[in-house]
mmCIF file of C-alpha atoms and ligand atoms in Angstrom:
data_model
loop_
_atom_site.group_PDB
_atom_site.id
_atom_site.type_symbol
_atom_site.label_atom_id
_atom_site.label_comp_id
_atom_site.label_asym_id
_atom_site.label_seq_id
_atom_site.Cartn_x
_atom_site.Cartn_y
_atom_site.Cartn_z
ATOM 1 C CA MET A 1 0.000 0.000 0.000
ATOM 2 C CA THR A 2 2.771 2.434 0.877
ATOM 3 C CA ASP A 3 4.198 1.996 -2.629
ATOM 4 C CA THR A 4 1.048 3.306 -4.274
ATOM 5 C CA PRO A 5 1.220 7.039 -4.971
ATOM 6 C CA LEU A 6 -0.502 9.147 -2.315
ATOM 7 C CA LEU A 7 -2.421 10.958 -5.048
ATOM 8 C CA GLU A 8 -3.469 9.596 -8.443
ATOM 9 C CA VAL A 9 -5.241 11.830 -10.935
ATOM 10 C CA HIS A 10 -6.687 9.862 -13.837
ATOM 11 C CA ASP A 11 -7.835 11.719 -16.933
ATOM 12 C CA ILE A 12 -10.066 14.241 -15.180
ATOM 13 C CA THR A 13 -12.251 16.698 -17.047
ATOM 14 C CA ALA A 14 -14.011 19.728 -15.603
ATOM 15 C CA GLY A 15 -15.688 22.879 -16.806
ATOM 16 C CA PHE A 16 -18.251 25.565 -16.255
ATOM 17 C CA GLY A 17 -21.569 25.389 -18.076
ATOM 18 C CA ALA A 18 -20.936 24.628 -21.734
ATOM 19 C CA VAL A 19 -17.214 25.334 -21.431
ATOM 20 C CA THR A 20 -14.790 22.487 -20.792
ATOM 21 C CA VAL A 21 -11.655 23.723 -19.046
ATOM 22 C CA LEU A 22 -9.847 20.494 -18.154
ATOM 23 C CA HIS A 23 -9.602 18.077 -21.093
ATOM 24 C CA GLY A 24 -8.165 15.038 -19.314
ATOM 25 C CA VAL A 25 -5.545 15.814 -16.683
ATOM 26 C CA SER A 26 -3.438 12.928 -15.375
ATOM 27 C CA PHE A 27 -0.517 12.757 -12.979
ATOM 28 C CA GLU A 28 0.606 10.958 -9.840
ATOM 29 C CA VAL A 29 2.220 12.210 -6.669
ATOM 30 C CA PRO A 30 4.411 9.768 -4.712
ATOM 31 C CA ARG A 31 4.301 9.918 -0.914
ATOM 32 C CA GLY A 32 6.681 12.448 0.610
ATOM 33 C CA SER A 33 7.373 14.223 -2.670
ATOM 34 C CA ILE A 34 6.573 17.672 -4.001
ATOM 35 C CA ALA A 35 4.855 17.903 -7.379
ATOM 36 C CA GLY A 36 4.845 21.203 -9.236
ATOM 37 C CA ILE A 37 2.211 22.269 -11.751
ATOM 38 C CA PHE A 38 3.356 24.985 -14.119
ATOM 39 C CA GLY A 39 1.634 26.636 -17.033
ATOM 40 C CA LEU A 40 0.578 29.920 -18.510
ATOM 41 C CA ASN A 41 -2.283 31.963 -17.135
ATOM 42 C CA GLY A 42 -5.565 30.201 -17.833
ATOM 43 C CA ALA A 43 -3.983 26.778 -18.440
ATOM 44 C CA GLY A 44 -6.232 25.205 -15.812
ATOM 45 C CA LYS A 45 -3.858 24.930 -12.856
ATOM 46 C CA SER A 46 -6.234 26.373 -10.262
ATOM 47 C CA VAL A 47 -9.213 24.452 -11.612
ATOM 48 C CA THR A 48 -7.135 21.269 -11.303
ATOM 49 C CA MET A 49 -6.328 22.154 -7.684
ATOM 50 C CA LYS A 50 -10.015 22.873 -7.015
ATOM 51 C CA CYS A 51 -11.018 19.489 -8.460
ATOM 52 C CA LEU A 52 -8.487 17.839 -6.164
ATOM 53 C CA ALA A 53 -9.851 19.761 -3.173
ATOM 54 C CA GLY A 54 -13.426 19.019 -4.267
ATOM 55 C CA VAL A 55 -14.584 22.617 -4.644
ATOM 56 C CA VAL A 56 -15.065 22.255 -8.415
ATOM 57 C CA PRO A 57 -16.832 19.037 -9.509
ATOM 58 C CA THR A 58 -14.910 16.577 -11.659
ATOM 59 C CA ARG A 59 -17.008 15.647 -14.706
ATOM 60 C CA SER A 60 -15.159 12.484 -15.694
ATOM 61 C CA GLY A 61 -12.028 10.644 -14.704
ATOM 62 C CA SER A 62 -11.043 9.942 -11.119
ATOM 63 C CA VAL A 63 -9.002 11.185 -8.189
ATOM 64 C CA LEU A 64 -7.558 8.591 -5.813
ATOM 65 C CA PHE A 65 -6.188 9.692 -2.470
ATOM 66 C CA ASP A 66 -4.279 7.086 -0.484
ATOM 67 C CA GLY A 67 -5.834 4.446 -2.716
ATOM 68 C CA GLU A 68 -9.391 5.634 -2.056
ATOM 69 C CA ASP A 69 -11.611 7.110 -4.763
ATOM 70 C CA VAL A 70 -12.430 10.632 -3.555
ATOM 71 C CA THR A 71 -13.749 11.929 -6.895
ATOM 72 C CA ARG A 72 -17.260 12.557 -5.568
ATOM 73 C CA MET A 73 -16.331 13.262 -1.950
ATOM 74 C CA SER A 74 -17.215 16.618 -0.349
ATOM 75 C CA PRO A 75 -14.395 19.089 0.379
ATOM 76 C CA GLU A 76 -14.977 18.672 4.134
ATOM 77 C CA ARG A 77 -14.591 14.915 3.986
ATOM 78 C CA ARG A 78 -11.415 15.276 1.912
ATOM 79 C CA VAL A 79 -10.003 17.552 4.606
ATOM 80 C CA ALA A 80 -10.948 14.983 7.243
ATOM 81 C CA ARG A 81 -9.215 12.291 5.125
ATOM 82 C CA GLY A 82 -5.976 14.315 5.148
ATOM 83 C CA MET A 83 -6.079 16.726 2.219
ATOM 84 C CA GLY A 84 -5.345 20.413 2.874
ATOM 85 C CA HIS A 85 -5.852 23.305 0.449
ATOM 86 C CA VAL A 86 -4.053 26.653 0.398
ATOM 87 C CA PRO A 87 -6.090 28.424 -2.282
ATOM 88 C CA GLN A 88 -4.826 30.997 -4.759
ATOM 89 C CA GLY A 89 -4.889 34.470 -3.216
ATOM 90 C CA ARG A 90 -4.435 32.922 0.276
ATOM 91 C CA GLN A 91 -8.083 33.736 1.165
ATOM 92 C CA VAL A 92 -7.455 34.577 4.788
ATOM 93 C CA PHE A 93 -10.306 36.442 6.484
ATOM 94 C CA PRO A 94 -8.877 39.957 6.851
ATOM 95 C CA ASP A 95 -11.196 41.092 9.652
ATOM 96 C CA LEU A 96 -10.651 37.989 11.767
ATOM 97 C CA THR A 97 -7.635 37.538 14.003
ATOM 98 C CA VAL A 98 -4.851 35.081 13.253
ATOM 99 C CA GLU A 99 -6.228 32.653 15.817
ATOM 100 C CA GLU A 100 -9.802 32.968 14.532
ATOM 101 C CA ASN A 101 -8.555 32.162 11.022
ATOM 102 C CA LEU A 102 -6.789 29.072 12.373
ATOM 103 C CA ARG A 103 -9.892 28.019 14.345
ATOM 104 C CA LEU A 104 -11.975 28.215 11.179
ATOM 105 C CA GLY A 105 -9.395 26.149 9.311
ATOM 106 C CA ALA A 106 -9.552 23.559 12.058
ATOM 107 C CA TYR A 107 -13.306 23.197 12.211
ATOM 108 C CA THR A 108 -13.347 19.649 10.837
ATOM 109 C CA LEU A 109 -10.596 18.711 13.278
ATOM 110 C CA ARG A 110 -12.477 20.260 16.206
ATOM 111 C CA ARG A 111 -15.571 18.332 15.216
ATOM 112 C CA ARG A 112 -13.656 15.072 14.981
ATOM 113 C CA ASN A 113 -11.466 15.471 18.021
ATOM 114 C CA ARG A 114 -11.748 18.613 20.087
ATOM 115 C CA SER A 115 -8.826 17.828 22.352
ATOM 116 C CA ARG A 116 -6.452 17.519 19.409
ATOM 117 C CA TYR A 117 -7.217 21.076 18.364
ATOM 118 C CA GLN A 118 -5.107 22.719 21.082
ATOM 119 C CA ALA A 119 -2.140 20.468 20.290
ATOM 120 C CA ALA A 120 -2.525 21.151 16.564
ATOM 121 C CA LEU A 121 -2.723 24.898 17.224
ATOM 122 C CA ASP A 122 0.437 24.720 19.321
ATOM 123 C CA GLY A 123 2.084 22.743 16.512
ATOM 124 C CA VAL A 124 1.301 25.499 14.005
ATOM 125 C CA PHE A 125 2.504 28.183 16.435
ATOM 126 C CA ASP A 126 5.748 26.256 16.955
ATOM 127 C CA ARG A 127 6.286 26.103 13.213
ATOM 128 C CA PHE A 128 5.280 29.747 12.649
ATOM 129 C CA PRO A 129 6.318 31.744 15.729
ATOM 130 C CA VAL A 130 5.171 34.922 13.968
ATOM 131 C CA LEU A 131 1.598 33.596 14.139
ATOM 132 C CA ARG A 132 1.864 33.014 17.892
ATOM 133 C CA ASP A 133 3.221 36.552 18.364
ATOM 134 C CA ARG A 134 0.352 37.956 16.315
ATOM 135 C CA ARG A 135 -2.444 35.591 17.335
ATOM 136 C CA THR A 136 -4.782 38.466 18.312
ATOM 137 C CA GLN A 137 -3.897 40.652 15.309
ATOM 138 C CA LYS A 138 -6.367 41.009 12.443
ATOM 139 C CA ALA A 139 -5.054 39.003 9.496
ATOM 140 C CA GLY A 140 -5.684 41.834 7.036
ATOM 141 C CA THR A 141 -3.191 44.073 8.810
ATOM 142 C CA MET A 142 -0.301 41.625 8.396
ATOM 143 C CA SER A 143 2.280 41.622 5.589
ATOM 144 C CA GLY A 144 1.822 39.401 2.543
ATOM 145 C CA GLY A 145 4.488 37.001 3.787
ATOM 146 C CA GLN A 146 2.811 36.687 7.175
ATOM 147 C CA GLN A 147 -0.547 36.085 5.504
ATOM 148 C CA ALA A 148 1.097 33.367 3.393
ATOM 149 C CA SER A 149 2.330 31.711 6.599
ATOM 150 C CA LEU A 150 -1.185 31.970 8.014
ATOM 151 C CA ALA A 151 -2.714 30.391 4.898
ATOM 152 C CA VAL A 152 -0.231 27.499 5.054
ATOM 153 C CA GLY A 153 -0.673 27.176 8.831
ATOM 154 C CA ARG A 154 -4.439 27.062 8.423
ATOM 155 C CA ALA A 155 -4.094 24.075 6.073
ATOM 156 C CA LEU A 156 -1.548 22.336 8.309
ATOM 157 C CA ILE A 157 -3.680 22.601 11.438
ATOM 158 C CA ASN A 158 -5.749 19.639 10.240
ATOM 159 C CA GLU A 159 -2.543 17.583 10.182
ATOM 160 C CA PRO A 160 -2.894 16.704 6.489
ATOM 161 C CA GLN A 161 -0.912 14.091 4.583
ATOM 162 C CA LEU A 162 -1.147 16.220 1.435
ATOM 163 C CA ILE A 163 -1.372 19.956 0.888
ATOM 164 C CA LEU A 164 -2.397 21.680 -2.327
ATOM 165 C CA VAL A 165 -0.677 25.077 -2.494
ATOM 166 C CA ASP A 166 -1.784 27.438 -5.268
ATOM 167 C CA GLU A 167 0.605 30.300 -6.114
ATOM 168 C CA PRO A 168 1.836 31.029 -2.608
ATOM 169 C CA SER A 169 4.488 33.521 -3.767
ATOM 170 C CA ALA A 170 2.094 35.748 -5.740
ATOM 171 C CA GLY A 171 2.426 39.379 -4.679
ATOM 172 C CA LEU A 172 5.265 38.715 -2.236
ATOM 173 C CA SER A 173 8.499 40.713 -2.097
ATOM 174 C CA PRO A 174 11.740 38.828 -2.884
ATOM 175 C CA VAL A 175 12.549 38.703 0.841
ATOM 176 C CA ALA A 176 9.099 37.376 1.730
ATOM 177 C CA THR A 177 9.424 34.819 -1.091
ATOM 178 C CA LEU A 178 12.683 33.567 0.459
ATOM 179 C CA GLU A 179 10.943 33.232 3.824
ATOM 180 C CA LEU A 180 8.089 31.341 2.190
ATOM 181 C CA ASP A 181 10.632 29.066 0.523
ATOM 182 C CA ALA A 182 12.104 28.237 3.939
ATOM 183 C CA VAL A 183 8.624 27.575 5.344
ATOM 184 C CA LEU A 184 7.639 25.214 2.520
ATOM 185 C CA GLN A 185 11.008 23.382 2.688
ATOM 186 C CA GLU A 186 10.416 22.950 6.410
ATOM 187 C CA VAL A 187 6.907 21.589 5.817
ATOM 188 C CA ALA A 188 8.243 19.163 3.204
ATOM 189 C CA LYS A 189 10.862 17.871 5.639
ATOM 190 C CA THR A 190 8.112 16.740 7.996
ATOM 191 C CA GLY A 191 6.974 14.328 5.281
ATOM 192 C CA VAL A 192 3.885 16.214 4.130
ATOM 193 C CA THR A 193 3.302 15.544 0.429
ATOM 194 C CA MET A 194 2.688 18.681 -1.625
ATOM 195 C CA VAL A 195 1.221 19.799 -4.920
ATOM 196 C CA LEU A 196 2.496 23.286 -5.704
ATOM 197 C CA VAL A 197 1.317 25.666 -8.423
ATOM 198 C CA GLU A 198 3.670 28.567 -9.136
ATOM 199 C CA GLN A 199 3.914 31.394 -11.665
ATOM 200 C CA ASN A 200 7.401 32.097 -10.338
ATOM 201 C CA ILE A 201 8.971 29.186 -12.215
ATOM 202 C CA ALA A 202 12.473 29.509 -10.760
ATOM 203 C CA PHE A 203 11.040 29.578 -7.234
ATOM 204 C CA GLY A 204 8.702 26.672 -7.950
ATOM 205 C CA LEU A 205 11.360 24.519 -9.574
ATOM 206 C CA SER A 206 13.675 25.090 -6.614
ATOM 207 C CA LEU A 207 11.104 23.360 -4.395
ATOM 208 C CA VAL A 208 9.583 20.531 -6.391
ATOM 209 C CA ASP A 209 10.758 17.013 -7.199
ATOM 210 C CA THR A 210 8.590 16.533 -10.267
ATOM 211 C CA ALA A 211 7.313 19.116 -12.754
ATOM 212 C CA HIS A 212 4.004 18.777 -14.604
ATOM 213 C CA LEU A 213 3.615 21.322 -17.390
ATOM 214 C CA MET A 214 0.048 22.239 -18.333
ATOM 215 C CA GLN A 215 -1.276 23.749 -21.539
ATOM 216 C CA THR A 216 -4.956 24.510 -22.219
ATOM 217 C CA GLY A 217 -6.393 22.041 -19.764
ATOM 218 C CA THR A 218 -4.045 19.116 -20.138
ATOM 219 C CA VAL A 219 -0.641 17.968 -18.891
ATOM 220 C CA VAL A 220 1.827 18.086 -21.779
ATOM 221 C CA HIS A 221 4.994 17.112 -19.925
ATOM 222 C CA SER A 222 5.740 15.290 -16.658
ATOM 223 C CA GLY A 223 9.174 14.483 -15.328
ATOM 224 C CA PRO A 224 11.724 14.926 -12.567
ATOM 225 C CA VAL A 225 13.102 18.442 -12.169
ATOM 226 C CA ALA A 226 16.601 16.985 -12.366
ATOM 227 C CA GLU A 227 15.889 16.051 -15.992
ATOM 228 C CA LEU A 228 14.149 19.266 -17.005
ATOM 229 C CA ASP A 229 15.883 21.478 -19.573
ATOM 230 C CA ASP A 230 15.356 24.969 -20.917
ATOM 231 C CA GLN A 231 14.205 23.593 -24.268
ATOM 232 C CA THR A 232 11.294 21.734 -22.636
ATOM 233 C CA LEU A 233 10.294 24.822 -20.682
ATOM 234 C CA ALA A 234 10.540 26.974 -23.807
ATOM 235 C CA THR A 235 8.452 24.531 -25.844
ATOM 236 C CA HIS A 236 5.639 24.172 -23.331
ATOM 237 C CA LEU A 237 5.642 27.436 -21.410
ATOM 238 C CA GLY A 238 7.111 29.815 -23.966
ATOM 239 C CA ILE A 239 9.780 30.962 -21.547
ATOM 240 C CA GLY A 240 13.520 30.867 -22.070
ATOM 241 C CA ARG A 241 16.585 30.359 -19.969
ATOM 242 C CA VAL A 242 14.938 29.871 -16.589
ATOM 243 C CA LEU A 243 17.383 27.125 -15.703
ATOM 244 C CA GLN A 244 20.453 28.881 -17.128
ATOM 245 C CA ALA A 245 19.511 32.083 -15.350
ATOM 246 C CA ALA A 246 19.098 30.162 -12.130
ATOM 247 C CA ALA A 247 22.550 28.577 -12.373
ATOM 248 C CA GLY A 248 24.403 29.006 -9.110
ATOM 249 C CA SER A 249 21.143 29.523 -7.259
ATOM 250 C CA ALA A 250 19.031 27.218 -5.163
ATOM 251 C CA LEU A 251 17.598 25.715 -8.327
ATOM 252 C CA ALA A 252 21.017 24.604 -9.576
ATOM 253 C CA ALA A 253 21.663 22.981 -6.205
ATOM 254 C CA ARG A 254 18.205 21.459 -6.378
ATOM 255 C CA GLN A 255 19.001 19.779 -9.679
ATOM 256 C CA ALA A 256 21.994 17.994 -8.184
ATOM 257 C CA PRO A 257 20.396 15.327 -5.933
ATOM 258 C CA ARG A 258 18.349 12.548 -7.459
ATOM 259 C CA PRO A 259 14.674 13.187 -6.634
ATOM 260 C CA LYS A 260 14.030 9.679 -5.325
ATOM 261 C CA GLU A 261 16.872 9.887 -2.839
ATOM 262 C CA LYS A 262 15.724 13.274 -1.735
ATOM 263 C CA ALA A 263 12.133 12.152 -1.238
ATOM 264 C CA ARG A 264 13.316 9.187 0.793
ATOM 265 C CA ALA A 265 15.598 11.342 2.922
ATOM 266 C CA ARG A 266 12.642 13.593 3.616
ATOM 267 C CA ARG A 267 10.399 10.760 4.703
ATOM 268 C CA THR A 268 12.906 9.408 7.169
ATOM 269 C CA ALA A 269 13.862 12.853 8.491
HETATM 270 N N1 ADP B 1 -15.631 29.843 -11.991
HETATM 271 C C1 ADP B 1 -15.340 29.868 -13.302
HETATM 272 N N2 ADP B 1 -16.290 30.065 -14.245
HETATM 273 C C2 ADP B 1 -15.989 30.046 -15.559
HETATM 274 N N3 ADP B 1 -14.752 29.866 -16.049
HETATM 275 C C3 ADP B 1 -13.755 29.677 -15.178
HETATM 276 C C4 ADP B 1 -13.992 29.674 -13.757
HETATM 277 N N4 ADP B 1 -12.803 29.444 -13.133
HETATM 278 C C5 ADP B 1 -11.881 29.332 -14.111
HETATM 279 N N5 ADP B 1 -12.442 29.474 -15.330
HETATM 280 C C6 ADP B 1 -11.745 29.398 -16.613
HETATM 281 O O1 ADP B 1 -10.980 28.214 -16.638
HETATM 282 C C7 ADP B 1 -9.741 28.424 -17.293
HETATM 283 C C8 ADP B 1 -8.623 27.970 -16.383
HETATM 284 O O2 ADP B 1 -8.592 28.791 -15.229
HETATM 285 P P1 ADP B 1 -7.561 28.579 -14.048
HETATM 286 O O3 ADP B 1 -7.481 27.141 -13.686
HETATM 287 O O4 ADP B 1 -7.944 29.527 -12.967
HETATM 288 O O5 ADP B 1 -6.193 29.029 -14.730
HETATM 289 P P2 ADP B 1 -4.723 29.091 -14.094
HETATM 290 O O6 ADP B 1 -3.923 28.057 -14.821
HETATM 291 O O7 ADP B 1 -4.221 30.463 -14.402
HETATM 292 O O8 ADP B 1 -4.838 28.829 -12.627
HETATM 293 C C9 ADP B 1 -9.683 29.904 -17.639
HETATM 294 O O9 ADP B 1 -10.023 30.055 -18.982
HETATM 295 C C10 ADP B 1 -10.711 30.510 -16.737
HETATM 296 O O10 ADP B 1 -11.284 31.656 -17.330
HETATM 297 MG MG1 MG B 2 -4.497 30.015 -10.957
#
């Protein structure tokens, strides 16, 4: 069982009214790894994430989580099963405090096991000390980087096996992006499996083990980051020299280890 991928997406389609947006999206995410989804604006990345979270219905195909078919399962039940979602735009409630945002995120956990909530809250505060310091501050008055930490913390409070993170770096300063990078690396080290969507390709590639490139509602390339080249990125995303430009940076270092070894190291860490 542990050798089956944690997440299997089989040929899913989705759309709105008469418009089909996803034309058969397939990929798999091994346990303990980070999968990246990259593509131009409108390619269907967020709709894919919403199908995985259950907030947009999947019209055909299937989504298996930990071997179980969750295709028709409600978002709440998916959260209870161990799937967390950090939606695009972070979607924190600006007029609620940090702690109130976390409480809302934890509502399925509180319903299942009230006593675990305090421990889970402490766990998030330990991982994000800034959230403990600002627990009574209104979320809308915090910086973008702090709100990103809150959005990730809110997903982690349910102690998920998998988190779906949609464009966490959007609108962040370079410094805040570096802090976010450290946070997501830290989360990955605890063994949480991740699906990451990023417009900032260099940032995204520095984090992920496997890259899935999307074009108009379908995955056109899947493979380990270590084997990705500028030609593939240029062909599918119309961008040049991301990898060359990133030489000497975290991404270059990231391309050195073999993804499998890295994923294994993470799981045992
Ligand atoms: N709620 C919606 N109603 C109608 N069309 C939508 C809706 N959400 C997304 N779309 C369309 O689906 C396509 C893919 O969107 P999206 O997945 O958000 O793209 P991205 O890859 O930039 O995240 C776009 O053409 C978008 O206009
Ligand atoms: Mg999007």
